[in-house]
PDB file of C-alpha atoms in Angstrom:
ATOM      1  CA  UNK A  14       0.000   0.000   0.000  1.00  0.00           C
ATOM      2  CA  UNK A  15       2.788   2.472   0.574  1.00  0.00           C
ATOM      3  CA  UNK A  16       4.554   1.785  -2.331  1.00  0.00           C
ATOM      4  CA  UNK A  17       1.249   1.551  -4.415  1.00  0.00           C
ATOM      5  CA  UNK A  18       0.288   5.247  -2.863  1.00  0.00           C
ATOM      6  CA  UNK A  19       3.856   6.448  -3.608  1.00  0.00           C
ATOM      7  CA  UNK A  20       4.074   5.357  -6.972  1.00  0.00           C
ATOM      8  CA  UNK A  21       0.556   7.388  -7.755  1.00  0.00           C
ATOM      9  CA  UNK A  22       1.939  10.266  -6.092  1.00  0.00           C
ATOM     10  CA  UNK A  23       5.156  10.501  -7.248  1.00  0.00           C
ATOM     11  CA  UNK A  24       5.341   9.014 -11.036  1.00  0.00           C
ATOM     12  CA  UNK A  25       1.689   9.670 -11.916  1.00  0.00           C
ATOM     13  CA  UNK A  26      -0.152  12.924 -12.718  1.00  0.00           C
ATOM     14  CA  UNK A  27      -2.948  11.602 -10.359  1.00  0.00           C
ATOM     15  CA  UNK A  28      -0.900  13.820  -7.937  1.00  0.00           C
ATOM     16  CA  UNK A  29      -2.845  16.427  -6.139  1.00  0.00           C
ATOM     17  CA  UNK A  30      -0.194  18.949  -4.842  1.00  0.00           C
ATOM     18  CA  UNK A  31       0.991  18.884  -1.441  1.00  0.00           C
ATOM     19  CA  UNK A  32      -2.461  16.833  -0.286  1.00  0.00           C
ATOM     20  CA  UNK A  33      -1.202  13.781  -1.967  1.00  0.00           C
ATOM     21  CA  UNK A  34       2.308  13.792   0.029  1.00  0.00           C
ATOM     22  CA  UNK A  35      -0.207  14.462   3.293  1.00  0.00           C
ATOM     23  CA  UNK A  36      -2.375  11.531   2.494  1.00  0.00           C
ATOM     24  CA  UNK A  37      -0.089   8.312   3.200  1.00  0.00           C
ATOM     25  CA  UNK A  38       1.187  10.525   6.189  1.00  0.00           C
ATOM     26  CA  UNK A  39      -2.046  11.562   7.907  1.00  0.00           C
ATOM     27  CA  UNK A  40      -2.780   8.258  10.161  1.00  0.00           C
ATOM     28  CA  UNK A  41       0.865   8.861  11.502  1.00  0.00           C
ATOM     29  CA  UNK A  42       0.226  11.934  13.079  1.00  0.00           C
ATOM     30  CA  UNK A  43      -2.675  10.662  14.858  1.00  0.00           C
ATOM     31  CA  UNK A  44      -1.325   8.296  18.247  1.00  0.00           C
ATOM     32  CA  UNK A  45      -1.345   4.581  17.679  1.00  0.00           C
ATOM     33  CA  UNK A  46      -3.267   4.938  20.894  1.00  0.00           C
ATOM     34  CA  UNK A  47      -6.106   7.098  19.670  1.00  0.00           C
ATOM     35  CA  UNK A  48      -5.912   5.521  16.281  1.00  0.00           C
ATOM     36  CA  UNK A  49      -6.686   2.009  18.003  1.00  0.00           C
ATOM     37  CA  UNK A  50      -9.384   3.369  20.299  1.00  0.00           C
ATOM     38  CA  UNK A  51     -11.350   4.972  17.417  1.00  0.00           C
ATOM     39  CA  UNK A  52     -11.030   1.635  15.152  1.00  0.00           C
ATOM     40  CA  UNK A  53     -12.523  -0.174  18.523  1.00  0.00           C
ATOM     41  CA  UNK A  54     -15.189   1.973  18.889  1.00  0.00           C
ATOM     42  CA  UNK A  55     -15.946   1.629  15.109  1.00  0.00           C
ATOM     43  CA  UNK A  56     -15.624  -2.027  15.057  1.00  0.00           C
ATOM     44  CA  UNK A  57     -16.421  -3.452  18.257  1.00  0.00           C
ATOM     45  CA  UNK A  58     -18.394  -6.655  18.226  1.00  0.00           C
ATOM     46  CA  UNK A  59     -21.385  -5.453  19.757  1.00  0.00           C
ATOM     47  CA  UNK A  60     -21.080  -1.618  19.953  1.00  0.00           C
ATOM     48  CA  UNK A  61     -18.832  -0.830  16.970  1.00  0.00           C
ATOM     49  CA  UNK A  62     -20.307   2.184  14.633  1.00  0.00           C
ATOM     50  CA  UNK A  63     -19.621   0.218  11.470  1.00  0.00           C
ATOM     51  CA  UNK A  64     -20.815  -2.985  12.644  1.00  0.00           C
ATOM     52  CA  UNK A  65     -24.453  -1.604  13.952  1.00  0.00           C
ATOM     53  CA  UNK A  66     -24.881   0.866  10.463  1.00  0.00           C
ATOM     54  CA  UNK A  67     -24.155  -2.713   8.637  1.00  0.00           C
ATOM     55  CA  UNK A  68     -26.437  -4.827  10.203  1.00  0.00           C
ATOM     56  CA  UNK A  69     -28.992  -1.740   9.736  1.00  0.00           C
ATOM     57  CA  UNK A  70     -28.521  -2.156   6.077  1.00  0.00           C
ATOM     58  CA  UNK A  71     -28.471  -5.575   5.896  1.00  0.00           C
ATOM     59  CA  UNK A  72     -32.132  -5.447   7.550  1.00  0.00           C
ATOM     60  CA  UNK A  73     -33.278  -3.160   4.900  1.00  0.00           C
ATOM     61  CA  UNK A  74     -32.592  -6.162   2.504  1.00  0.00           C
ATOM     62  CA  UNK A  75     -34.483  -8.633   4.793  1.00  0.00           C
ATOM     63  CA  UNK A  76     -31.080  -9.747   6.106  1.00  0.00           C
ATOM     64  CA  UNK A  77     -30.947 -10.618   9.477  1.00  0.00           C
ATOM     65  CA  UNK A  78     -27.268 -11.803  11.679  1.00  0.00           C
ATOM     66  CA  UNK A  79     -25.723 -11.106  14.163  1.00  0.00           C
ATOM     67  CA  UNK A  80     -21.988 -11.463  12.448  1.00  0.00           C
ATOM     68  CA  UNK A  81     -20.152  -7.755  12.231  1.00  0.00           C
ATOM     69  CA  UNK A  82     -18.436  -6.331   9.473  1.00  0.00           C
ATOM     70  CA  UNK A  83     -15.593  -7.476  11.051  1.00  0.00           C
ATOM     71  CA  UNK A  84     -14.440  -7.914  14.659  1.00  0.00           C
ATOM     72  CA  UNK A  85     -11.428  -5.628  15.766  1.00  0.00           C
ATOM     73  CA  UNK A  86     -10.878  -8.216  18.462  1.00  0.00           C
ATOM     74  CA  UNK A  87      -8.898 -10.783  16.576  1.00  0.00           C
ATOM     75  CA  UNK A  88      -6.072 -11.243  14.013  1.00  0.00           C
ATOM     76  CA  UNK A  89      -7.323  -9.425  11.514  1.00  0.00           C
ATOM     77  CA  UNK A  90      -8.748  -7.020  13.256  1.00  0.00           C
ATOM     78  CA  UNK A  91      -5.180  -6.335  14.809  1.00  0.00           C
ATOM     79  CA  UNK A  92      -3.564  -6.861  10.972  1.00  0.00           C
ATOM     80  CA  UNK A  93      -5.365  -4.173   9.931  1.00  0.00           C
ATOM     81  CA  UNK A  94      -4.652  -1.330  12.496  1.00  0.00           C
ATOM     82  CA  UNK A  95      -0.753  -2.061  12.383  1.00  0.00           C
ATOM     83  CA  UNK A  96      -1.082  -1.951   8.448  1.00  0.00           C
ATOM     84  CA  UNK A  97      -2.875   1.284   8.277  1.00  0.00           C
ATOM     85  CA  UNK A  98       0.554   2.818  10.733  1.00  0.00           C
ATOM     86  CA  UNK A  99       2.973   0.770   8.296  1.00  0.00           C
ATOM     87  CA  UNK A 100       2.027   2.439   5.592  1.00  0.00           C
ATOM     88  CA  UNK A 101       3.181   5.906   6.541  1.00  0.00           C
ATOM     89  CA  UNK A 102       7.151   4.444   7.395  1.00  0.00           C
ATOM     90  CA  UNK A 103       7.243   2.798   3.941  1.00  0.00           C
ATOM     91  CA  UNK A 104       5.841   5.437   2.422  1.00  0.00           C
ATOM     92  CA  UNK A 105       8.323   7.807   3.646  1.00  0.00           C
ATOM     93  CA  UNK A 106      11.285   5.684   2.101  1.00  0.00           C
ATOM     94  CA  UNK A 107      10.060   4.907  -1.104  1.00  0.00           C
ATOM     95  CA  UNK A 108       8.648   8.186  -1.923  1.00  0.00           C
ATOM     96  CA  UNK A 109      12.201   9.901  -2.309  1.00  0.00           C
ATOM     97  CA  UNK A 110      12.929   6.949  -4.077  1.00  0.00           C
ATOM     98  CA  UNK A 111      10.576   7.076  -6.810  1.00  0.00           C
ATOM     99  CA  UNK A 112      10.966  10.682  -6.781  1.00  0.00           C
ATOM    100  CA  UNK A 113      14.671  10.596  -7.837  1.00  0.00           C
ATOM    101  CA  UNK A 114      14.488   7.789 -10.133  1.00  0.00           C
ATOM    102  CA  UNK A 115      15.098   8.846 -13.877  1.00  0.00           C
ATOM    103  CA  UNK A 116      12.198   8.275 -15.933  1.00  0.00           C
ATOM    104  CA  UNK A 117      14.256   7.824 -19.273  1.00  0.00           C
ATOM    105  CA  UNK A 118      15.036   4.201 -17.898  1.00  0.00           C
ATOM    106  CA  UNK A 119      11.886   3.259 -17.965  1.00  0.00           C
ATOM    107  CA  UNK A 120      11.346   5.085 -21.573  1.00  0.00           C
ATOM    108  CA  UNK A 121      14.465   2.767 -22.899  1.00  0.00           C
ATOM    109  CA  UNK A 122      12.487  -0.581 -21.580  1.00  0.00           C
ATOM    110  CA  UNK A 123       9.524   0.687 -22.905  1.00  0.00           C
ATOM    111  CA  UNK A 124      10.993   1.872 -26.230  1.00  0.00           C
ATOM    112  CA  UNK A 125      12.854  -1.939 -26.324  1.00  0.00           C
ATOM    113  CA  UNK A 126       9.507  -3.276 -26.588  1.00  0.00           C
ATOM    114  CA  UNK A 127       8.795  -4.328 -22.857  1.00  0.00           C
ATOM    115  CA  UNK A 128       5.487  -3.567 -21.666  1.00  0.00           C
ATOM    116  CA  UNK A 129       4.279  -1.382 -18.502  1.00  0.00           C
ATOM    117  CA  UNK A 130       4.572  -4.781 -15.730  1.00  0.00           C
ATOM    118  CA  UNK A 131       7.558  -6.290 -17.451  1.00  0.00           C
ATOM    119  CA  UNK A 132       9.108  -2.486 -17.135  1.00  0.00           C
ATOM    120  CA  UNK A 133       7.994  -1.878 -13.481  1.00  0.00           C
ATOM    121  CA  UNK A 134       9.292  -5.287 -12.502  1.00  0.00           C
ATOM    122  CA  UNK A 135      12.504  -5.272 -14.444  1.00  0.00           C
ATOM    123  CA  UNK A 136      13.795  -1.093 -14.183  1.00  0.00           C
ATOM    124  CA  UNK A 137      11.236  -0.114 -11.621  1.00  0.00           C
ATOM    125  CA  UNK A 138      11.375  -2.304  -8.399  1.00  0.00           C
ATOM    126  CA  UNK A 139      15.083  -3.091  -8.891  1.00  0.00           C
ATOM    127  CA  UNK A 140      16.235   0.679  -8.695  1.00  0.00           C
ATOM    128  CA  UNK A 141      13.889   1.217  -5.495  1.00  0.00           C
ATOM    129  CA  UNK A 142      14.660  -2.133  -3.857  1.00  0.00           C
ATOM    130  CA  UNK A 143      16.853  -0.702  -1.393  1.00  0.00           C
ATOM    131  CA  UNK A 144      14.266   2.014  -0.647  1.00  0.00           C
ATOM    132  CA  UNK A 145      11.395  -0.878  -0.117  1.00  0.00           C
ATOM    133  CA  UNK A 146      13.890  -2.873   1.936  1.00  0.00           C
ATOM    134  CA  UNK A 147      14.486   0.053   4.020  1.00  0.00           C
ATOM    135  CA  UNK A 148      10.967   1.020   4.640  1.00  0.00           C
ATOM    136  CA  UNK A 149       9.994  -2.534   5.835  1.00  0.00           C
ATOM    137  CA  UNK A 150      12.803  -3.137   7.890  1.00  0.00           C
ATOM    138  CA  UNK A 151      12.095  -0.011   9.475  1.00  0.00           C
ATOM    139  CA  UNK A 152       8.642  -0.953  10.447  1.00  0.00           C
ATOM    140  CA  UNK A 153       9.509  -4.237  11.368  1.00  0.00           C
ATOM    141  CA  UNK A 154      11.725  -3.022  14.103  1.00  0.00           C
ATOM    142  CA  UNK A 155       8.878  -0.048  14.933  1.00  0.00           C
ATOM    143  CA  UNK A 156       6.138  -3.060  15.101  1.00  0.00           C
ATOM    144  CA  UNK A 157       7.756  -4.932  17.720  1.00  0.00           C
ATOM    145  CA  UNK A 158       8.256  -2.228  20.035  1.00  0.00           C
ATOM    146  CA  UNK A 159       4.624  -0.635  19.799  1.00  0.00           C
ATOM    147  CA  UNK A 160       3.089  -1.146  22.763  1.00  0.00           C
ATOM    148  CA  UNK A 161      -0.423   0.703  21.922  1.00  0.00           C
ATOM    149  CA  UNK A 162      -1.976  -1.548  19.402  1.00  0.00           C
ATOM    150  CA  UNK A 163      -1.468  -4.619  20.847  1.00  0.00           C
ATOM    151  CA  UNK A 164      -2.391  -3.354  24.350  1.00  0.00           C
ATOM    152  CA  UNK A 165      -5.914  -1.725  23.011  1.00  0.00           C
ATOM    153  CA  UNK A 166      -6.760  -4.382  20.528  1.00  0.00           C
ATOM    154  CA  UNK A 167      -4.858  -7.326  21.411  1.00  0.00           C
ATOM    155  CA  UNK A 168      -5.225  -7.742  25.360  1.00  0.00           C
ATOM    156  CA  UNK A 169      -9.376  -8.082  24.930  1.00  0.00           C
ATOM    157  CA  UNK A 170      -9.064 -10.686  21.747  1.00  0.00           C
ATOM    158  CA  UNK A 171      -6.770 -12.369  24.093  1.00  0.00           C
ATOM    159  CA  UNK A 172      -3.837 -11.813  21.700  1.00  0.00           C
ATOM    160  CA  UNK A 173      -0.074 -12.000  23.800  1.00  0.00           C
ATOM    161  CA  UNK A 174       2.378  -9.592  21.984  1.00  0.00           C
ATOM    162  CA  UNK A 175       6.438  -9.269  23.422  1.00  0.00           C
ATOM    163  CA  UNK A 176       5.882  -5.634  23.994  1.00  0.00           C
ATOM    164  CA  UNK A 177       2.217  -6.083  26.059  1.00  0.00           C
ATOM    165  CA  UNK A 178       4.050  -9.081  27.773  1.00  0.00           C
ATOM    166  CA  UNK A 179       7.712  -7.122  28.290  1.00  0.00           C
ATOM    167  CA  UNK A 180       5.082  -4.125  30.046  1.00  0.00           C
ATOM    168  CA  UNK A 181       3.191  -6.791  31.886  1.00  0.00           C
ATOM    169  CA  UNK A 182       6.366  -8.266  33.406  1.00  0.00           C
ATOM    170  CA  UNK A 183       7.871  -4.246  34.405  1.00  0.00           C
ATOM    171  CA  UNK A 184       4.878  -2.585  35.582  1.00  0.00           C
ATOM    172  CA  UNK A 185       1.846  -5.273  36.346  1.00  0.00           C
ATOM    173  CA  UNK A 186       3.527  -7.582  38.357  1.00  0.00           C
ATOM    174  CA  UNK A 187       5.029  -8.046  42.314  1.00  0.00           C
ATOM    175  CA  UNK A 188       7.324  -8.160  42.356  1.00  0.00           C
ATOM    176  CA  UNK A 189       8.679  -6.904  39.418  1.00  0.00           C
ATOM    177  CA  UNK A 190       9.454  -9.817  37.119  1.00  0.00           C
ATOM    178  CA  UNK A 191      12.918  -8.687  35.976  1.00  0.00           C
ATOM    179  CA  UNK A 192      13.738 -12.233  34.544  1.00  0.00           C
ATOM    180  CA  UNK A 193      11.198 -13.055  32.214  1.00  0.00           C
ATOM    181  CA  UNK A 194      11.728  -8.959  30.985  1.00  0.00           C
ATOM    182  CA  UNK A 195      15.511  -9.458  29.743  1.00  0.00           C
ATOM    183  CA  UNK A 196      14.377 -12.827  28.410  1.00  0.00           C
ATOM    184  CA  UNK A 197      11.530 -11.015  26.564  1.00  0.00           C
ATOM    185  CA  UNK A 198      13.798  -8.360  25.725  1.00  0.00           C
ATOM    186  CA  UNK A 199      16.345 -10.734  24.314  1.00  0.00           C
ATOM    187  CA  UNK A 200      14.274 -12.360  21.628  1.00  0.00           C
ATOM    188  CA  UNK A 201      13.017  -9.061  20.485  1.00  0.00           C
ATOM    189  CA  UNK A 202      16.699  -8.415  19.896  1.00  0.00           C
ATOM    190  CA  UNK A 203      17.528 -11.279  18.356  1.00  0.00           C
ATOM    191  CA  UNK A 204      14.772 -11.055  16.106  1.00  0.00           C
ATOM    192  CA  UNK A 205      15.940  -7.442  15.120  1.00  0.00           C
ATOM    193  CA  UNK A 206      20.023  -8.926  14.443  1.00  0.00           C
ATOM    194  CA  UNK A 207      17.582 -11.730  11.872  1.00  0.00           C
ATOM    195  CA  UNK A 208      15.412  -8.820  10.270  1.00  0.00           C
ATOM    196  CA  UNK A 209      18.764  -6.558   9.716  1.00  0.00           C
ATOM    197  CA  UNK A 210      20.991  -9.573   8.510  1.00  0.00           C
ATOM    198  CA  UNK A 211      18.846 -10.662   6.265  1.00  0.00           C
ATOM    199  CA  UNK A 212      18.160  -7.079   5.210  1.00  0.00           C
ATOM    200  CA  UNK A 213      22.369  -6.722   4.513  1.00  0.00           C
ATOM    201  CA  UNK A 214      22.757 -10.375   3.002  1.00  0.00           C
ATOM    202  CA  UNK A 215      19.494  -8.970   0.239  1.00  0.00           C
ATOM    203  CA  UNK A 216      21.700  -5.448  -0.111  1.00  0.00           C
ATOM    204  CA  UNK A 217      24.552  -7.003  -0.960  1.00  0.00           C
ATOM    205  CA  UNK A 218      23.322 -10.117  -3.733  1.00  0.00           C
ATOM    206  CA  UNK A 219      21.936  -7.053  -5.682  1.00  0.00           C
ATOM    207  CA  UNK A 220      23.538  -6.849  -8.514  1.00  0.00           C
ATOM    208  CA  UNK A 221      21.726  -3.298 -10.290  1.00  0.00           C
ATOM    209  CA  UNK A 222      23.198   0.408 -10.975  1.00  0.00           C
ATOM    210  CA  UNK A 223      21.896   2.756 -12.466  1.00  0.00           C
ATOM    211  CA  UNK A 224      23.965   5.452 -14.358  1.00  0.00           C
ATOM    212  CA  UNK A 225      22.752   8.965 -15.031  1.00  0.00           C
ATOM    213  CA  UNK A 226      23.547  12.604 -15.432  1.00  0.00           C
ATOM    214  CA  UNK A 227      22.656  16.218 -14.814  1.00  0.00           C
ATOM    215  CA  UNK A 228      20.148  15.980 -17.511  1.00  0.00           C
ATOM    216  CA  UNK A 229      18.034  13.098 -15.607  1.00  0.00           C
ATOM    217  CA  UNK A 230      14.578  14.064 -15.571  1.00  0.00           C
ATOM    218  CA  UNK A 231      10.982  12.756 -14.204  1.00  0.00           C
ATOM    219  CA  UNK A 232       7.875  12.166 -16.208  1.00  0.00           C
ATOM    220  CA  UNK A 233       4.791  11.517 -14.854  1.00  0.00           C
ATOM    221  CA  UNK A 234       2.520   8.222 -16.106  1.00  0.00           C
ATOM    222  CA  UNK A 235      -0.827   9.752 -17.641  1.00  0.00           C
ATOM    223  CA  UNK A 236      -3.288   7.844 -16.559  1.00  0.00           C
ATOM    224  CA  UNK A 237      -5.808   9.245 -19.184  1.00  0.00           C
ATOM    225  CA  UNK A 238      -9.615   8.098 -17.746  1.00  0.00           C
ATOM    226  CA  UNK A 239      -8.192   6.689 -14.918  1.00  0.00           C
ATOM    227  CA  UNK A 240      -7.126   9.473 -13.167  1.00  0.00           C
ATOM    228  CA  UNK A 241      -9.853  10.873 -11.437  1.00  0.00           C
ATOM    229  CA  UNK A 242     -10.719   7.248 -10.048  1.00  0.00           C
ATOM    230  CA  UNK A 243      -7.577   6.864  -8.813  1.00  0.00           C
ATOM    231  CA  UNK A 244      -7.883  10.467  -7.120  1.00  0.00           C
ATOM    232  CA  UNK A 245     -11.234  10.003  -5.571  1.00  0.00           C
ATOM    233  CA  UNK A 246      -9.461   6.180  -4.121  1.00  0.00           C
ATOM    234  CA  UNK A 247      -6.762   7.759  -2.821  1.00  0.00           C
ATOM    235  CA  UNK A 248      -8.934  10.485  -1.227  1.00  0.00           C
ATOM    236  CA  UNK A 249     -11.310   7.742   0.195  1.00  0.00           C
ATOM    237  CA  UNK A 250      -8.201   6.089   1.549  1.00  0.00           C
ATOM    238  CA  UNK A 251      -7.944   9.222   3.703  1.00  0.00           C
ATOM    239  CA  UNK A 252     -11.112   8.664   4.995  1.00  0.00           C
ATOM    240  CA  UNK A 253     -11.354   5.344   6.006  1.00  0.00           C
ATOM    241  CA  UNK A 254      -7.700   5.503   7.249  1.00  0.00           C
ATOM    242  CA  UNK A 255      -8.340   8.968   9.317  1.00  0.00           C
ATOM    243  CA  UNK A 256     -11.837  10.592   9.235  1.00  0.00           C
ATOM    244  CA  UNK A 257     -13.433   7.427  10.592  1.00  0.00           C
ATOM    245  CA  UNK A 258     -11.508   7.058  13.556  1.00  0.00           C
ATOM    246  CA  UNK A 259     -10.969  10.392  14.067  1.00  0.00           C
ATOM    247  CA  UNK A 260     -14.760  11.183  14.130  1.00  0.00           C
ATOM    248  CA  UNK A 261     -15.701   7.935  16.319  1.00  0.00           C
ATOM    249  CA  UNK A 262     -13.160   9.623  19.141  1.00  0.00           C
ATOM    250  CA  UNK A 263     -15.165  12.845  18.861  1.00  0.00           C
ATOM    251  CA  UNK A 264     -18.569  11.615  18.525  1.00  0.00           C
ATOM    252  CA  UNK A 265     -17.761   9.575  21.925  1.00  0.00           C
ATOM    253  CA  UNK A 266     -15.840  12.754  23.282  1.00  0.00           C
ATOM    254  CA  UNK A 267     -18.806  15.161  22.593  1.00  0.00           C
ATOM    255  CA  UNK A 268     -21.806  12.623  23.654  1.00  0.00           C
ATOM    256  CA  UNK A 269     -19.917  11.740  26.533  1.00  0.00           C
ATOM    257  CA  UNK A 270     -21.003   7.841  25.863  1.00  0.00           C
ATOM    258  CA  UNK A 271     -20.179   5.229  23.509  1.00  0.00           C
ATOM    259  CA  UNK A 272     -23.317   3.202  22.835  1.00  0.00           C
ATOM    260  CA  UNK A 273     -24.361   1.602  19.553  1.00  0.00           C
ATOM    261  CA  UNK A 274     -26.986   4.393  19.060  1.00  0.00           C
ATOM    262  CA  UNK A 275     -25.408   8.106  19.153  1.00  0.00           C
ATOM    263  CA  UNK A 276     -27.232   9.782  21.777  1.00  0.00           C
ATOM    264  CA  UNK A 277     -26.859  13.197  20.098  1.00  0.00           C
ATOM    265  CA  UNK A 278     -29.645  14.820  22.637  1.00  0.00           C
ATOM    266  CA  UNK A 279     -26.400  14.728  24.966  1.00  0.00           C
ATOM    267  CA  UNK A 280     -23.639  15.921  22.819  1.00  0.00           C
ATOM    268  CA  UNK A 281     -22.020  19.175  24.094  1.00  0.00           C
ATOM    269  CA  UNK A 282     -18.650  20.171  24.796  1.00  0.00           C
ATOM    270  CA  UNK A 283     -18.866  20.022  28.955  1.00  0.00           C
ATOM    271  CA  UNK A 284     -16.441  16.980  28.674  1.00  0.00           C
ATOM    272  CA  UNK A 285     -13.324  19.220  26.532  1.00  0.00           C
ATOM    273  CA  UNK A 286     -13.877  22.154  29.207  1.00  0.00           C
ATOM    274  CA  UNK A 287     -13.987  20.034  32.199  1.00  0.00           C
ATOM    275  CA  UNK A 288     -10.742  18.611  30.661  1.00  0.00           C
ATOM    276  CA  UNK A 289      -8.961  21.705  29.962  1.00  0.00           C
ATOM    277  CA  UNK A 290      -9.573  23.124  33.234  1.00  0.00           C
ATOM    278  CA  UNK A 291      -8.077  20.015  34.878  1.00  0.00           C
ATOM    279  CA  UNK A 292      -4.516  20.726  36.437  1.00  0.00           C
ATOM    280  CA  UNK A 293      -3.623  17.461  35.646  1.00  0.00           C
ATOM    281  CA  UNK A 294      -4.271  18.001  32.160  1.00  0.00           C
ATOM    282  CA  UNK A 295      -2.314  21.279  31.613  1.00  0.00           C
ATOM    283  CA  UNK A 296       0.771  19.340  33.392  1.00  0.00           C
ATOM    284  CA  UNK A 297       0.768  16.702  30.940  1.00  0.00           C
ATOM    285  CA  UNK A 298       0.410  19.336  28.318  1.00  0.00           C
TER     286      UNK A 298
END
């Protein structure tokens, strides 16, 4: 998804300015821990937004289950919110990437008679590999430290992380479990040494340069009819990724309840100046 979103933005004119480089980047400026809490409140089993509005449509169709959209409490529940995060870090290494890559390579494949997936897979991905290898090692070593997803979405579907259980074994437990910590702590590392050898053993067997000049340019892809599509999916990415979370935490924030039904007979904003005027608040600020 990264890459795909980079690509669009950087060697397409489906570009839209300075929103497309803010789209990809958008769910990382929002905490993992808010992020998660919104997705729960949209997806919850029983009280999730999404999941009540679907089983409302399906009863306009005569359709009647119990079975949500999909459950936020389980694997791919938790998939899905680390995905959405993991897009922004790959993003933000393949971008440049793409962005600096002379276009006249791909012209010469093209103009040698190789088609547009031949050319992306032979030119494309080869000159960006260390870029792509970059960006998921990077989030690979970011994943297994994050502590927020796995705590809001993982402890209720009863999923154990290392980071949850490293926290567990510091701060939940008396006395402190120092042991099973560095043991925890251990495997992470290890596991980081595996991701970053096999990241230098990849970097080294390539066996692609690329040789250029002053005079290298960039030329966007026209995407003729498709590029208003491809706009308006890249703007609804935004929304699903951002706006519906984002507007689950303040529909819960200004009701002051999270209940399958917005109660907005309640909504006011008591709760925000009740919060500001909180000393604790203003310290943490």
């Amino acid at each position: 998804v990264g890459g795909g979103l980079a690509w669009l933005n950087e060697r397409t004119d489906a570009r839209m300015g300075l929103l497309s480089d803010l789209l990809p980047m958008v769910p990382f400026l929002v905490p993992p821990v808010a992020g998660s809490m919104g997705w729960m409140m949209l997806f919850a089993p029983k009280a999730g937004y999404i999941n009540n509005a679907w089983w409302w449509l399906l009863e306009r169709f005569g359709i009647h289950t119990q079975k949500p959209l999909m459950d936020i409490y389980s694997w791919h529940g938790m998939v899905f919110v680390f995905s959405i995060y993991g897009v922004a870090f790959t993003y933000m290494m393949i971008a440049p990437a793409l962005r600096t890559l002379d276009s006249s390579l791909e012209e010469q494949s093209r103009v040698s008679g190789a088609g547009g997936l031949r050319t992306m897979v032979r030119v494309t991905l080869p000159a960006i590999m260390p870029a792509v290898i970059a960006g998921a090692l990077l989030w690979i070593w970011i994943a297994l430290v994050t502590v927020d997803i796995p705590m809001v979405i993982g402890t209720p579907a009863d999923i154990p992380m290392l980071s949850t259980e490293l926290v567990e074994a510091l701060r939940h437990t008396f006395p402190v479990d120092r042991e099973l910590a560095v043991g925890l702590s251990s495997i992470v590392a290890l596991i980081v040494m595996a991701v970053w050898l096999i990241h230098h053993r990849v970097m080294h067997s390539q066996r692609n340069s690329t040789m250029g000049s002053k005079g290298s340019r960039t030329v966007a892809v026209k995407l003729g009819r498709w590029r208003t599509p491809v706009r308006v999916a890249m703007l609804g990415y935004m929304g699903v990724t951002t706006v519906l979370p984002f507007g689950a935490l303040l529909v819960v924030a200004v009701t002051g309840s999270w209940r399958p039904t917005i109660q907005w007979s309640s909504a006011s904003f008591d709760r925000f100046t009740e919060l500001l005027s909180n000393p604790a608040t203003a310290a943490g600020l």
